[in-house]
Amino acid sequence: MNTDITHILPPDFSPASRVWIYQSNRPFSAHEAAEIEEQLHQFTEQWNTHGTPVKGWGRLLFDQVIVLMADETEAGVSGCSTDSSVRIIKSMERQYNVNLFDRLALGFIVKENLQLLPMAQVGYALEKGYITADTLYLNNTVQTKGELEKHWLVPLKESWLAAKLGLHAY
């Protein structure tokens, strides 16, 4: 699995561009992925904030993670335009019968695949060697393009979870 996403991200978007990450509880099929890519394209093409076009971008990564981005250098994203992005994601949730809002399911790259673990089981997975301190973690708390590029896919030991899990002992 190629985890270098920098070549996928829009080069003409500011590093301060806002990012929203929605992780599915299952991978999408090739057919579903194509439909989702088309829906994201259509949404970002017509995304507006109070009548002003939002410079938006959206992609499905790893067949399971939807990333939406808005470059606010020309027009800021209002509450209404954020709500419209949430509506499209909720629509996808219903259409594909998935959960895209479970913040307690944490993503890890294990044996070249995206694997989700409930937060409550991460300690056990570490203890049993299913994941290690060096396992790549999807830090879905990133909020900007710059953070997405540098701090989204990070070794578990470099994430906000490290202190919570006592990784200093590993």
Coordinates of C-alpha atoms in Angstrom, one line a residue:
M1 CA 0.0 0.0 0.0
N2 CA 1.4 3.4 -1.0
T3 CA 1.0 5.7 1.9
D4 CA 2.5 8.7 0.3
I5 CA -0.5 10.9 -0.3
T6 CA 1.3 14.2 -1.2
H7 CA 1.1 13.5 -4.9
I8 CA -2.7 13.1 -4.7
L9 CA -3.4 16.3 -2.8
P10 CA -4.1 19.4 -4.9
P11 CA -0.8 21.4 -5.2
D12 CA -2.6 24.7 -5.7
F13 CA -4.3 24.6 -2.3
S14 CA -2.9 26.5 0.7
P15 CA -1.3 24.5 3.5
A16 CA -3.9 26.2 5.7
S17 CA -6.8 24.7 3.7
R18 CA -9.3 23.1 6.1
V19 CA -9.6 19.3 6.1
W20 CA -12.4 16.9 7.1
I21 CA -11.7 13.2 7.3
Y22 CA -14.4 10.5 7.3
Q23 CA -13.4 6.9 7.9
S24 CA -15.7 4.2 6.8
N25 CA -16.2 1.1 8.9
R26 CA -15.5 -1.0 5.8
P27 CA -13.7 -0.7 2.5
F28 CA -15.8 0.3 -0.5
S29 CA -16.0 -2.0 -3.5
A30 CA -14.5 -0.7 -6.8
H31 CA -18.0 0.2 -8.1
E32 CA -18.9 2.0 -4.8
A33 CA -15.5 3.8 -4.9
A34 CA -16.1 5.1 -8.4
E35 CA -19.5 6.3 -7.5
I36 CA -18.1 8.1 -4.3
E37 CA -15.4 9.7 -6.3
E38 CA -18.0 11.1 -8.8
Q39 CA -20.2 12.3 -5.9
L40 CA -17.3 14.1 -4.3
H41 CA -16.3 15.7 -7.6
Q42 CA -19.9 16.9 -8.2
F43 CA -20.2 18.2 -4.7
T44 CA -16.9 20.1 -4.7
E45 CA -17.7 21.6 -8.1
Q46 CA -21.0 23.1 -6.8
W47 CA -19.8 23.8 -3.1
N48 CA -20.8 27.3 -2.2
T49 CA -20.6 29.6 0.9
H50 CA -23.3 32.3 0.8
G51 CA -23.3 32.2 -3.0
T52 CA -19.6 32.3 -3.4
P53 CA -17.9 29.2 -4.8
V54 CA -15.7 27.2 -2.3
K55 CA -12.4 26.0 -3.7
G56 CA -13.0 22.4 -2.7
W57 CA -11.5 19.0 -3.2
G58 CA -12.5 15.5 -2.2
R59 CA -11.1 12.1 -2.6
L60 CA -11.5 8.5 -1.4
L61 CA -8.2 7.2 0.0
F62 CA -7.3 3.6 0.7
D63 CA -10.8 2.6 -0.5
Q64 CA -12.1 3.6 3.0
V65 CA -11.3 7.2 3.9
I66 CA -13.0 10.2 2.5
V67 CA -11.0 13.4 2.7
L68 CA -12.7 16.8 2.0
M69 CA -10.7 20.0 1.7
A70 CA -11.6 23.6 1.3
D71 CA -9.0 26.3 0.5
E72 CA -10.3 29.4 2.3
T73 CA -7.8 31.9 0.9
E74 CA -10.5 33.2 -1.4
A75 CA -13.7 32.4 0.4
G76 CA -14.1 31.1 4.0
V77 CA -16.3 28.1 4.7
S78 CA -19.4 29.1 6.6
G79 CA -21.6 27.0 8.9
C80 CA -24.0 26.5 6.1
S81 CA -21.4 25.2 3.6
T82 CA -20.0 22.9 6.3
D83 CA -23.5 21.6 6.9
S84 CA -23.8 20.9 3.2
S85 CA -20.6 18.8 3.3
V86 CA -21.9 16.9 6.3
R87 CA -25.2 16.2 4.4
I88 CA -23.3 14.7 1.4
I89 CA -21.3 12.5 3.8
K90 CA -24.5 11.4 5.7
S91 CA -26.1 10.7 2.3
M92 CA -23.2 8.4 1.4
E93 CA -23.6 6.7 4.8
R94 CA -27.2 5.8 4.0
Q95 CA -26.5 4.9 0.4
Y96 CA -23.7 2.5 1.1
N97 CA -24.9 1.4 4.6
V98 CA -21.6 2.4 6.3
N99 CA -20.6 4.4 9.4
L100 CA -18.5 7.4 8.6
F101 CA -18.8 9.2 11.9
D102 CA -17.4 6.6 14.4
R103 CA -14.6 8.5 16.1
L104 CA -13.8 5.6 18.4
A105 CA -12.7 3.3 15.5
L106 CA -9.1 4.0 15.0
G107 CA -7.3 3.3 11.7
F108 CA -3.9 1.6 11.4
I109 CA -1.9 0.3 8.4
V110 CA -1.3 -3.4 9.2
K111 CA 0.3 -5.7 6.7
E112 CA -0.4 -3.3 3.8
N113 CA -4.1 -2.9 4.7
L114 CA -6.2 -0.4 6.6
Q115 CA -7.4 -2.0 9.8
L116 CA -9.8 -0.4 12.2
L117 CA -9.6 -1.1 15.9
P118 CA -12.0 0.1 18.6
M119 CA -10.2 2.6 20.9
A120 CA -10.8 0.2 23.8
Q121 CA -8.9 -2.6 22.1
V122 CA -5.7 -0.6 21.0
G123 CA -3.9 -1.5 24.2
Y124 CA -4.6 -5.1 23.8
A125 CA -3.6 -5.1 20.2
L126 CA -0.2 -3.5 21.2
E127 CA 0.2 -6.0 24.0
K128 CA -0.4 -9.0 21.6
G129 CA 1.9 -7.5 18.9
Y130 CA -0.9 -7.0 16.3
I131 CA 0.3 -3.4 16.2
T132 CA 3.5 -1.9 17.4
A133 CA 4.7 1.6 18.4
D134 CA 5.9 1.9 14.7
T135 CA 2.6 0.9 13.1
L136 CA 1.2 3.8 11.0
Y137 CA -1.8 5.4 12.6
L138 CA -4.4 7.5 10.8
N139 CA -4.5 10.6 12.9
N140 CA -7.9 11.8 11.7
T141 CA -7.7 14.8 14.1
V142 CA -5.7 16.8 11.5
Q143 CA -7.4 20.0 10.5
T144 CA -5.4 21.5 7.6
K145 CA -3.7 20.4 4.4
G146 CA -0.3 21.0 6.0
E147 CA -1.2 18.8 8.9
L148 CA -2.6 16.1 6.6
E149 CA 0.7 16.0 4.7
K150 CA 2.9 15.8 7.8
H151 CA 0.9 14.4 10.6
W152 CA -2.0 12.2 9.3
L153 CA -0.1 9.0 8.7
V154 CA 2.3 8.8 11.7
P155 CA 3.8 6.0 13.7
L156 CA 1.6 5.3 16.7
K157 CA 4.5 6.4 19.0
E158 CA 4.4 9.9 17.4
S159 CA 0.6 10.3 17.7
W160 CA -1.6 11.8 20.4
L161 CA -2.4 8.3 21.5
A162 CA 1.2 7.5 22.6
A163 CA 0.9 9.2 26.0
K164 CA -2.5 7.7 26.5
L165 CA -1.2 4.2 25.8
G166 CA 2.1 4.7 27.8
L167 CA 4.2 4.0 24.8
H168 CA 7.2 5.5 26.5
A169 CA 7.6 2.1 28.1
Y170 CA 7.9 0.4 24.7

